[in-house]
Structures are given as C-alpha cells and as structure tokens.
C-alpha cells in the first residue's frame, strides 16, 4: 500500500515547493528501454536517488548487467522484466509484474522507442505501424495499466520520453515525428485528466543525444527496404546522463514539458512562432537529408 508523502500533496504553492525538495528514496520506478542510452541513464539516475527499479527492454543480459551495477553501487533493489513494448499485452504485464513484486508502482518512465526514416509518400505502412506500436501504443498500454495502481495509492508520476520532434516536423523522419506528436497530444490530455488523482504526466523532449538510436532505427525507403542496424551518424549530441539527471529533476518538480538544452528550446520556440519561415527551412533540410540518405547516412 502506498505510504503517502510525495504524491499525496494538494495543489497549493507551498506544497509545490515541498515537492521540489522531495527525496525519491524507496519509490518504485519502472523504466522501459533501460538496456542502453537515455533509458539506462534515467534508470541509473533514479537508482542514485534511492529508487527501487524495474528495468524493461528486450536485451535481458544487458539489463541484468545494469541491475548488477546498481546493486553494487547503490544497494538498489532491482527487478528485470524482459519486455517487448511493441506488444501491448507485454506492456501491461510489465506494470503488473512490478506491482506484484514491489507492491506498488510510483513512477513509470515510458522511454523505449525507435526511429523510422523515409519520405511520407514512400514509407512502408507496416514499418510505420511497428514504430507506432513501440513509440505510442506500448507506452499507452503501460500508462493504462499504471494509472489504476497510482490512483489507488494516492498518486504517481508518468514520464513520457518524447523528443523535440514532437513539436517540430522532421523531414524524412515524418513517421517518427508522427509518433512523438501523438505522444505529446496524449500526454497533454492525460495530464489534465489525471491532475485530480495527483498523477503527474511529464514530457521529456531531448534533442540530439549521443546514443545508438540511429543504428537501431528503421530505414523505410524504396531500394533500402527495412534497412536497419547500420551505423548512421546524426552528429554529436548531448550525453544521455544529462537527460537522465534532468529527468529526475523534472519528476521531483512535477514539470510539464522538459527540454534539455537552450538550443532545443529555441528551436521549438522558433517553430511555434515562425511557421512559414520554418517550412522554408524544412525544404532545405529535406534536400540535405535526401543527399545523406542517398549516400547511406541519415
Ligand atoms: N538519441 C536521440 O537523439 C533522441 C532524441 C530525442 C528523443 N529520443 C528518444 O529517447 C528514447 C530512447 O532512445 P535512445 O536514444 O536511448 O535510443 P537507443 O540507444 O536505441 O535505446 C532505445 C531503448 O529502447 C529499447 N527498445 C527499443 N525497442 C523496444 C521494444 N520493442 N521493446 C522494448 N524495448 C525496446 C531498447 O532496448 P532493446 O533493444 O534491448 O529492446 C533500448 O533500451 C526514445 O523514445 C527516443 O525516441 C532520442
């Protein structure tokens, strides 16, 4: 049974300040896509705060290694649950497994995700459905499984890891962009709906981050059918650890939408305020990215 505290606060300003200083120690956090990259960094940052962790992804061995590191470094209690988030049944089962093991779920981090690259008029729709299953329907299934538990215990936090492309169309990445726009829309609605239950819905929107993301993205263009697992350089991004630390802060503060760098925030602001100019820039970005695709990059 939930022991109160962090999530049971009402919504006046002094209590909001109290939330900011709140320790996460002992809270149960489920993190999807915890086997590498941003998810691993978020999970490690939560372990450092004293959370009990439930790690999910498909790479079981890697999850076990990460869990072992947390036990050694932070004496963390960690449960590994091999999960394919693209399967809604497995997403729901993950949350149930966490609740069965620890008796509660305080924090759900929907981080697992993948990219898909290709022009909108050429994308294989089966590829697009697959990416929607992983990036949108899986997280929604986990959210639906977690909310009754959090509601029953007086509150919780759901973190949806989106991207700046949830606010900014990405030419030749329109399929991926669409999954993140969907996540933004759903998160905004859920945040309003769940306010009365003391359940925060936090959107984390990284820009370019130094992970294996592009290597695991699906390339869905004619002549390069189902290309995946290639080494594509998107350039150098921020360290995933920075995203992990920022996410922990956002959970403590109950923030609405989080950008990692000033540049990311500026880009999103520009897109919102200068849509015509943005469209013009995107035409040039499209030409550039097409050339990169043809050369085998992304
Ligand atoms: N890197 C960036 O520049 C960037 C920027 C903005 C937003 N993001 C977002 O950040 C999140 C994490 O991406 P990342 O950069 O850390 O990429 P990554 O290094 O490729 O890691 C992706 C994680 O998701 C897991 N995953 C992928 N498909 C899965 C599935 N079907 N079931 C369960 N787990 C699955 C992977 O684990 P397994 O392969 O072991 O299953 C892995 O742990 C994604 O939602 C992505 O959209 C990334």
PDB file of C-alpha atoms in Angstrom, residues 54-298:
ATOM      1  CA  UNK A  54      12.067  -2.276 -12.560  1.00  0.00           C
ATOM      2  CA  UNK A  55      14.112  -2.455 -15.769  1.00  0.00           C
ATOM      3  CA  UNK A  56      12.452  -3.403 -19.058  1.00  0.00           C
ATOM      4  CA  UNK A  57      13.707  -3.961 -22.611  1.00  0.00           C
ATOM      5  CA  UNK A  58      14.312  -6.961 -24.866  1.00  0.00           C
ATOM      6  CA  UNK A  59      18.065  -7.372 -24.141  1.00  0.00           C
ATOM      7  CA  UNK A  60      17.816  -9.407 -20.953  1.00  0.00           C
ATOM      8  CA  UNK A  61      21.547  -9.950 -20.422  1.00  0.00           C
ATOM      9  CA  UNK A  62      22.303  -6.266 -20.727  1.00  0.00           C
ATOM     10  CA  UNK A  63      19.511  -5.441 -18.261  1.00  0.00           C
ATOM     11  CA  UNK A  64      20.961  -7.963 -15.798  1.00  0.00           C
ATOM     12  CA  UNK A  65      24.398  -6.293 -16.077  1.00  0.00           C
ATOM     13  CA  UNK A  66      22.894  -2.879 -15.427  1.00  0.00           C
ATOM     14  CA  UNK A  67      20.891  -4.247 -12.491  1.00  0.00           C
ATOM     15  CA  UNK A  68      24.037  -5.794 -11.022  1.00  0.00           C
ATOM     16  CA  UNK A  69      25.838  -2.445 -11.299  1.00  0.00           C
ATOM     17  CA  UNK A  70      23.004  -0.724  -9.423  1.00  0.00           C
ATOM     18  CA  UNK A  71      23.035  -3.335  -6.668  1.00  0.00           C
ATOM     19  CA  UNK A  72      26.790  -2.943  -6.225  1.00  0.00           C
ATOM     20  CA  UNK A  73      26.903   0.845  -6.433  1.00  0.00           C
ATOM     21  CA  UNK A  74      23.663   1.862  -4.711  1.00  0.00           C
ATOM     22  CA  UNK A  75      22.470  -1.326  -2.959  1.00  0.00           C
ATOM     23  CA  UNK A  76      19.383  -0.935  -5.131  1.00  0.00           C
ATOM     24  CA  UNK A  77      16.513  -3.373  -5.206  1.00  0.00           C
ATOM     25  CA  UNK A  78      16.122  -4.133  -8.911  1.00  0.00           C
ATOM     26  CA  UNK A  79      13.760  -6.336 -10.881  1.00  0.00           C
ATOM     27  CA  UNK A  80      14.463  -7.159 -14.530  1.00  0.00           C
ATOM     28  CA  UNK A  81      11.418  -7.839 -16.719  1.00  0.00           C
ATOM     29  CA  UNK A  82      12.236  -8.749 -20.353  1.00  0.00           C
ATOM     30  CA  UNK A  83       9.601  -6.933 -22.380  1.00  0.00           C
ATOM     31  CA  UNK A  84       8.756  -6.128 -25.970  1.00  0.00           C
ATOM     32  CA  UNK A  85       6.975  -2.810 -25.575  1.00  0.00           C
ATOM     33  CA  UNK A  86       5.567  -3.112 -29.081  1.00  0.00           C
ATOM     34  CA  UNK A  87       3.325  -5.849 -27.705  1.00  0.00           C
ATOM     35  CA  UNK A  88       0.519  -4.227 -25.696  1.00  0.00           C
ATOM     36  CA  UNK A  89      -0.019  -7.367 -23.605  1.00  0.00           C
ATOM     37  CA  UNK A  90       3.657  -7.361 -22.559  1.00  0.00           C
ATOM     38  CA  UNK A  91       3.488  -3.652 -21.726  1.00  0.00           C
ATOM     39  CA  UNK A  92       0.570  -4.233 -19.364  1.00  0.00           C
ATOM     40  CA  UNK A  93       2.216  -7.368 -17.930  1.00  0.00           C
ATOM     41  CA  UNK A  94       5.354  -5.343 -17.145  1.00  0.00           C
ATOM     42  CA  UNK A  95       3.405  -2.971 -14.898  1.00  0.00           C
ATOM     43  CA  UNK A  96       1.595  -5.891 -13.235  1.00  0.00           C
ATOM     44  CA  UNK A  97       4.908  -7.665 -12.618  1.00  0.00           C
ATOM     45  CA  UNK A  98       6.305  -4.517 -10.978  1.00  0.00           C
ATOM     46  CA  UNK A  99       3.241  -4.129  -8.740  1.00  0.00           C
ATOM     47  CA  UNK A 100       3.241  -7.834  -7.828  1.00  0.00           C
ATOM     48  CA  UNK A 101       6.930  -7.752  -6.900  1.00  0.00           C
ATOM     49  CA  UNK A 102       7.154  -4.434  -5.048  1.00  0.00           C
ATOM     50  CA  UNK A 103       3.506  -3.931  -4.074  1.00  0.00           C
ATOM     51  CA  UNK A 104       3.339  -0.575  -5.830  1.00  0.00           C
ATOM     52  CA  UNK A 105       4.338   1.495  -8.867  1.00  0.00           C
ATOM     53  CA  UNK A 106       5.159   5.140  -8.122  1.00  0.00           C
ATOM     54  CA  UNK A 107       6.908   6.187 -11.334  1.00  0.00           C
ATOM     55  CA  UNK A 108       6.514   4.895 -14.890  1.00  0.00           C
ATOM     56  CA  UNK A 109       9.103   6.062 -17.422  1.00  0.00           C
ATOM     57  CA  UNK A 110       7.931   5.310 -20.963  1.00  0.00           C
ATOM     58  CA  UNK A 111      11.279   5.673 -22.679  1.00  0.00           C
ATOM     59  CA  UNK A 112      11.639   2.699 -25.075  1.00  0.00           C
ATOM     60  CA  UNK A 113      11.497   3.925 -28.633  1.00  0.00           C
ATOM     61  CA  UNK A 114      12.898   3.680 -32.125  1.00  0.00           C
ATOM     62  CA  UNK A 115      13.192   5.803 -35.241  1.00  0.00           C
ATOM     63  CA  UNK A 116      11.934   5.356 -38.755  1.00  0.00           C
ATOM     64  CA  UNK A 117      13.339   7.266 -41.676  1.00  0.00           C
ATOM     65  CA  UNK A 118      11.880   7.773 -45.131  1.00  0.00           C
ATOM     66  CA  UNK A 119       9.626  10.137 -47.065  1.00  0.00           C
ATOM     67  CA  UNK A 120       5.953  10.180 -46.116  1.00  0.00           C
ATOM     68  CA  UNK A 121       4.836   9.163 -49.615  1.00  0.00           C
ATOM     69  CA  UNK A 122       7.193   6.174 -49.639  1.00  0.00           C
ATOM     70  CA  UNK A 123       7.146   4.757 -46.088  1.00  0.00           C
ATOM     71  CA  UNK A 124       6.073   1.156 -45.787  1.00  0.00           C
ATOM     72  CA  UNK A 125       2.937   1.350 -43.707  1.00  0.00           C
ATOM     73  CA  UNK A 126       3.793  -1.889 -41.909  1.00  0.00           C
ATOM     74  CA  UNK A 127       7.042  -0.267 -40.753  1.00  0.00           C
ATOM     75  CA  UNK A 128       5.082   2.766 -39.619  1.00  0.00           C
ATOM     76  CA  UNK A 129       2.602   0.583 -37.699  1.00  0.00           C
ATOM     77  CA  UNK A 130       5.506  -1.177 -35.990  1.00  0.00           C
ATOM     78  CA  UNK A 131       7.089   2.097 -34.889  1.00  0.00           C
ATOM     79  CA  UNK A 132       3.707   3.372 -33.637  1.00  0.00           C
ATOM     80  CA  UNK A 133       3.334   0.117 -31.661  1.00  0.00           C
ATOM     81  CA  UNK A 134       6.687   0.711 -29.914  1.00  0.00           C
ATOM     82  CA  UNK A 135       6.624   4.514 -29.556  1.00  0.00           C
ATOM     83  CA  UNK A 136       2.933   5.112 -28.893  1.00  0.00           C
ATOM     84  CA  UNK A 137       0.650   2.123 -28.260  1.00  0.00           C
ATOM     85  CA  UNK A 138       3.115   0.345 -25.935  1.00  0.00           C
ATOM     86  CA  UNK A 139       3.514   3.453 -23.736  1.00  0.00           C
ATOM     87  CA  UNK A 140      -0.264   3.995 -23.759  1.00  0.00           C
ATOM     88  CA  UNK A 141      -0.867   0.394 -22.647  1.00  0.00           C
ATOM     89  CA  UNK A 142       1.670   0.823 -19.817  1.00  0.00           C
ATOM     90  CA  UNK A 143       0.024   4.116 -18.813  1.00  0.00           C
ATOM     91  CA  UNK A 144      -3.400   2.468 -18.730  1.00  0.00           C
ATOM     92  CA  UNK A 145      -2.035  -0.337 -16.551  1.00  0.00           C
ATOM     93  CA  UNK A 146      -0.235   2.058 -14.182  1.00  0.00           C
ATOM     94  CA  UNK A 147      -2.969   4.645 -13.632  1.00  0.00           C
ATOM     95  CA  UNK A 148      -5.345   2.452 -11.561  1.00  0.00           C
ATOM     96  CA  UNK A 149      -2.418   1.474  -9.306  1.00  0.00           C
ATOM     97  CA  UNK A 150      -1.281   5.081  -8.872  1.00  0.00           C
ATOM     98  CA  UNK A 151      -4.842   6.312  -8.393  1.00  0.00           C
ATOM     99  CA  UNK A 152      -5.419   3.667  -5.735  1.00  0.00           C
ATOM    100  CA  UNK A 153      -2.338   4.742  -3.791  1.00  0.00           C
ATOM    101  CA  UNK A 154      -2.916   8.485  -3.991  1.00  0.00           C
ATOM    102  CA  UNK A 155      -0.716   9.491  -6.925  1.00  0.00           C
ATOM    103  CA  UNK A 156       2.355   8.902  -9.041  1.00  0.00           C
ATOM    104  CA  UNK A 157       4.372  10.166 -11.969  1.00  0.00           C
ATOM    105  CA  UNK A 158       4.275   9.089 -15.605  1.00  0.00           C
ATOM    106  CA  UNK A 159       7.215  10.242 -17.717  1.00  0.00           C
ATOM    107  CA  UNK A 160       6.852  10.006 -21.465  1.00  0.00           C
ATOM    108  CA  UNK A 161      10.167  10.402 -23.265  1.00  0.00           C
ATOM    109  CA  UNK A 162       9.301  12.214 -26.451  1.00  0.00           C
ATOM    110  CA  UNK A 163      11.623  14.447 -28.480  1.00  0.00           C
ATOM    111  CA  UNK A 164      11.884  17.976 -29.802  1.00  0.00           C
ATOM    112  CA  UNK A 165      10.417  16.441 -32.961  1.00  0.00           C
ATOM    113  CA  UNK A 166       7.166  16.133 -31.001  1.00  0.00           C
ATOM    114  CA  UNK A 167       6.943  19.886 -31.630  1.00  0.00           C
ATOM    115  CA  UNK A 168       8.848  20.189 -34.874  1.00  0.00           C
ATOM    116  CA  UNK A 169       8.375  18.170 -38.091  1.00  0.00           C
ATOM    117  CA  UNK A 170      11.493  16.329 -39.191  1.00  0.00           C
ATOM    118  CA  UNK A 171      11.761  15.884 -42.973  1.00  0.00           C
ATOM    119  CA  UNK A 172      12.400  12.259 -43.944  1.00  0.00           C
ATOM    120  CA  UNK A 173      11.660  11.427 -40.327  1.00  0.00           C
ATOM    121  CA  UNK A 174       7.955  12.175 -40.590  1.00  0.00           C
ATOM    122  CA  UNK A 175       6.851   8.731 -39.403  1.00  0.00           C
ATOM    123  CA  UNK A 176       8.923   9.067 -36.225  1.00  0.00           C
ATOM    124  CA  UNK A 177       7.748  12.677 -35.836  1.00  0.00           C
ATOM    125  CA  UNK A 178       4.143  11.475 -36.029  1.00  0.00           C
ATOM    126  CA  UNK A 179       4.640   9.014 -33.147  1.00  0.00           C
ATOM    127  CA  UNK A 180       6.068  11.778 -30.982  1.00  0.00           C
ATOM    128  CA  UNK A 181       3.332  14.298 -31.918  1.00  0.00           C
ATOM    129  CA  UNK A 182       0.843  11.600 -30.882  1.00  0.00           C
ATOM    130  CA  UNK A 183       2.668  11.173 -27.579  1.00  0.00           C
ATOM    131  CA  UNK A 184       2.512  14.936 -26.988  1.00  0.00           C
ATOM    132  CA  UNK A 185      -1.232  15.071 -27.663  1.00  0.00           C
ATOM    133  CA  UNK A 186      -1.985  12.101 -25.454  1.00  0.00           C
ATOM    134  CA  UNK A 187       0.282  13.368 -22.668  1.00  0.00           C
ATOM    135  CA  UNK A 188      -1.368  16.790 -22.620  1.00  0.00           C
ATOM    136  CA  UNK A 189      -4.825  15.246 -22.349  1.00  0.00           C
ATOM    137  CA  UNK A 190      -3.749  12.705 -19.716  1.00  0.00           C
ATOM    138  CA  UNK A 191      -2.055  15.429 -17.656  1.00  0.00           C
ATOM    139  CA  UNK A 192      -5.323  17.350 -17.378  1.00  0.00           C
ATOM    140  CA  UNK A 193      -7.404  14.216 -16.760  1.00  0.00           C
ATOM    141  CA  UNK A 194      -5.095  12.830 -14.065  1.00  0.00           C
ATOM    142  CA  UNK A 195      -4.489  16.080 -12.183  1.00  0.00           C
ATOM    143  CA  UNK A 196      -7.248  15.326  -9.670  1.00  0.00           C
ATOM    144  CA  UNK A 197      -5.593  11.954  -8.961  1.00  0.00           C
ATOM    145  CA  UNK A 198      -2.244  13.608  -8.139  1.00  0.00           C
ATOM    146  CA  UNK A 199      -0.667  11.846 -11.091  1.00  0.00           C
ATOM    147  CA  UNK A 200       1.896  13.994 -12.898  1.00  0.00           C
ATOM    148  CA  UNK A 201       2.456  13.473 -16.601  1.00  0.00           C
ATOM    149  CA  UNK A 202       5.920  14.723 -17.556  1.00  0.00           C
ATOM    150  CA  UNK A 203       7.084  15.026 -21.153  1.00  0.00           C
ATOM    151  CA  UNK A 204      10.844  14.830 -21.600  1.00  0.00           C
ATOM    152  CA  UNK A 205      11.876  16.182 -25.006  1.00  0.00           C
ATOM    153  CA  UNK A 206      15.547  15.589 -25.768  1.00  0.00           C
ATOM    154  CA  UNK A 207      17.203  16.908 -28.878  1.00  0.00           C
ATOM    155  CA  UNK A 208      20.107  15.075 -30.452  1.00  0.00           C
ATOM    156  CA  UNK A 209      21.552  12.737 -27.818  1.00  0.00           C
ATOM    157  CA  UNK A 210      24.642  10.569 -28.069  1.00  0.00           C
ATOM    158  CA  UNK A 211      23.131   7.061 -28.117  1.00  0.00           C
ATOM    159  CA  UNK A 212      22.759   4.130 -30.532  1.00  0.00           C
ATOM    160  CA  UNK A 213      19.359   5.457 -31.605  1.00  0.00           C
ATOM    161  CA  UNK A 214      20.115   5.906 -35.307  1.00  0.00           C
ATOM    162  CA  UNK A 215      21.743   2.441 -35.521  1.00  0.00           C
ATOM    163  CA  UNK A 216      18.505   0.858 -34.336  1.00  0.00           C
ATOM    164  CA  UNK A 217      16.213   2.998 -36.465  1.00  0.00           C
ATOM    165  CA  UNK A 218      14.346   1.554 -39.382  1.00  0.00           C
ATOM    166  CA  UNK A 219      15.065   2.918 -42.851  1.00  0.00           C
ATOM    167  CA  UNK A 220      11.894   2.620 -44.893  1.00  0.00           C
ATOM    168  CA  UNK A 221      12.575   3.859 -48.415  1.00  0.00           C
ATOM    169  CA  UNK A 222      12.426   2.120 -51.800  1.00  0.00           C
ATOM    170  CA  UNK A 223      15.726   0.465 -52.598  1.00  0.00           C
ATOM    171  CA  UNK A 224      16.670   0.276 -48.937  1.00  0.00           C
ATOM    172  CA  UNK A 225      13.782  -1.843 -47.692  1.00  0.00           C
ATOM    173  CA  UNK A 226      13.862  -2.476 -43.975  1.00  0.00           C
ATOM    174  CA  UNK A 227      17.459  -1.285 -43.674  1.00  0.00           C
ATOM    175  CA  UNK A 228      18.285  -1.327 -40.011  1.00  0.00           C
ATOM    176  CA  UNK A 229      21.221  -1.689 -37.698  1.00  0.00           C
ATOM    177  CA  UNK A 230      23.535   0.383 -39.835  1.00  0.00           C
ATOM    178  CA  UNK A 231      25.815   2.925 -38.322  1.00  0.00           C
ATOM    179  CA  UNK A 232      24.402   6.343 -39.144  1.00  0.00           C
ATOM    180  CA  UNK A 233      25.896   9.424 -37.693  1.00  0.00           C
ATOM    181  CA  UNK A 234      23.428  12.131 -36.733  1.00  0.00           C
ATOM    182  CA  UNK A 235      26.284  14.203 -35.368  1.00  0.00           C
ATOM    183  CA  UNK A 236      27.323  14.633 -31.793  1.00  0.00           C
ATOM    184  CA  UNK A 237      24.576  15.124 -29.262  1.00  0.00           C
ATOM    185  CA  UNK A 238      24.391  15.638 -25.521  1.00  0.00           C
ATOM    186  CA  UNK A 239      25.340  12.850 -23.121  1.00  0.00           C
ATOM    187  CA  UNK A 240      22.410  10.630 -22.138  1.00  0.00           C
ATOM    188  CA  UNK A 241      23.454  11.089 -18.494  1.00  0.00           C
ATOM    189  CA  UNK A 242      22.465  14.739 -18.782  1.00  0.00           C
ATOM    190  CA  UNK A 243      18.997  13.689 -19.942  1.00  0.00           C
ATOM    191  CA  UNK A 244      18.854  11.222 -17.038  1.00  0.00           C
ATOM    192  CA  UNK A 245      19.684  13.849 -14.421  1.00  0.00           C
ATOM    193  CA  UNK A 246      17.276  16.382 -15.947  1.00  0.00           C
ATOM    194  CA  UNK A 247      14.502  13.782 -15.927  1.00  0.00           C
ATOM    195  CA  UNK A 248      14.993  13.141 -12.217  1.00  0.00           C
ATOM    196  CA  UNK A 249      14.707  16.865 -11.543  1.00  0.00           C
ATOM    197  CA  UNK A 250      11.540  17.027 -13.645  1.00  0.00           C
ATOM    198  CA  UNK A 251       9.992  14.163 -11.659  1.00  0.00           C
ATOM    199  CA  UNK A 252      10.811  15.877  -8.369  1.00  0.00           C
ATOM    200  CA  UNK A 253       9.302  19.149  -9.571  1.00  0.00           C
ATOM    201  CA  UNK A 254       6.335  17.617 -11.372  1.00  0.00           C
ATOM    202  CA  UNK A 255       7.266  19.553 -14.512  1.00  0.00           C
ATOM    203  CA  UNK A 256       5.060  19.561 -17.594  1.00  0.00           C
ATOM    204  CA  UNK A 257       7.465  19.575 -20.518  1.00  0.00           C
ATOM    205  CA  UNK A 258      11.225  19.482 -20.356  1.00  0.00           C
ATOM    206  CA  UNK A 259      13.848  20.456 -22.931  1.00  0.00           C
ATOM    207  CA  UNK A 260      17.462  19.598 -22.316  1.00  0.00           C
ATOM    208  CA  UNK A 261      19.411  22.429 -23.964  1.00  0.00           C
ATOM    209  CA  UNK A 262      18.738  26.078 -24.622  1.00  0.00           C
ATOM    210  CA  UNK A 263      19.246  25.365 -28.315  1.00  0.00           C
ATOM    211  CA  UNK A 264      16.448  22.751 -28.288  1.00  0.00           C
ATOM    212  CA  UNK A 265      14.125  25.176 -26.525  1.00  0.00           C
ATOM    213  CA  UNK A 266      14.986  27.937 -29.006  1.00  0.00           C
ATOM    214  CA  UNK A 267      14.334  25.625 -31.964  1.00  0.00           C
ATOM    215  CA  UNK A 268      10.902  24.696 -30.655  1.00  0.00           C
ATOM    216  CA  UNK A 269      10.099  28.351 -29.928  1.00  0.00           C
ATOM    217  CA  UNK A 270      11.126  29.296 -33.461  1.00  0.00           C
ATOM    218  CA  UNK A 271       8.931  26.524 -34.935  1.00  0.00           C
ATOM    219  CA  UNK A 272       5.908  27.690 -32.936  1.00  0.00           C
ATOM    220  CA  UNK A 273       6.306  31.394 -33.723  1.00  0.00           C
ATOM    221  CA  UNK A 274       7.544  31.366 -37.328  1.00  0.00           C
ATOM    222  CA  UNK A 275       5.699  28.509 -39.071  1.00  0.00           C
ATOM    223  CA  UNK A 276       6.095  29.948 -42.574  1.00  0.00           C
ATOM    224  CA  UNK A 277       9.808  30.534 -42.136  1.00  0.00           C
ATOM    225  CA  UNK A 278      10.120  27.071 -40.591  1.00  0.00           C
ATOM    226  CA  UNK A 279       8.509  25.498 -43.657  1.00  0.00           C
ATOM    227  CA  UNK A 280      11.021  27.256 -45.872  1.00  0.00           C
ATOM    228  CA  UNK A 281      13.926  25.995 -43.758  1.00  0.00           C
ATOM    229  CA  UNK A 282      12.487  22.463 -43.790  1.00  0.00           C
ATOM    230  CA  UNK A 283      12.553  22.381 -47.599  1.00  0.00           C
ATOM    231  CA  UNK A 284      16.305  22.961 -47.447  1.00  0.00           C
ATOM    232  CA  UNK A 285      16.730  20.418 -44.670  1.00  0.00           C
ATOM    233  CA  UNK A 286      14.861  17.896 -46.850  1.00  0.00           C
ATOM    234  CA  UNK A 287      17.282  18.400 -49.740  1.00  0.00           C
ATOM    235  CA  UNK A 288      20.251  17.984 -47.420  1.00  0.00           C
ATOM    236  CA  UNK A 289      18.867  14.861 -45.750  1.00  0.00           C
ATOM    237  CA  UNK A 290      17.904  13.269 -49.084  1.00  0.00           C
ATOM    238  CA  UNK A 291      21.515  13.573 -50.176  1.00  0.00           C
ATOM    239  CA  UNK A 292      22.651  12.000 -46.890  1.00  0.00           C
ATOM    240  CA  UNK A 293      20.219   9.097 -47.371  1.00  0.00           C
ATOM    241  CA  UNK A 294      21.444   8.505 -50.898  1.00  0.00           C
ATOM    242  CA  UNK A 295      24.993   8.395 -49.566  1.00  0.00           C
ATOM    243  CA  UNK A 296      23.879   5.808 -46.975  1.00  0.00           C
ATOM    244  CA  UNK A 297      23.712   8.111 -43.940  1.00  0.00           C
ATOM    245  CA  UNK A 298      20.684   9.622 -42.246  1.00  0.00           C
TER     246      UNK A 298
END
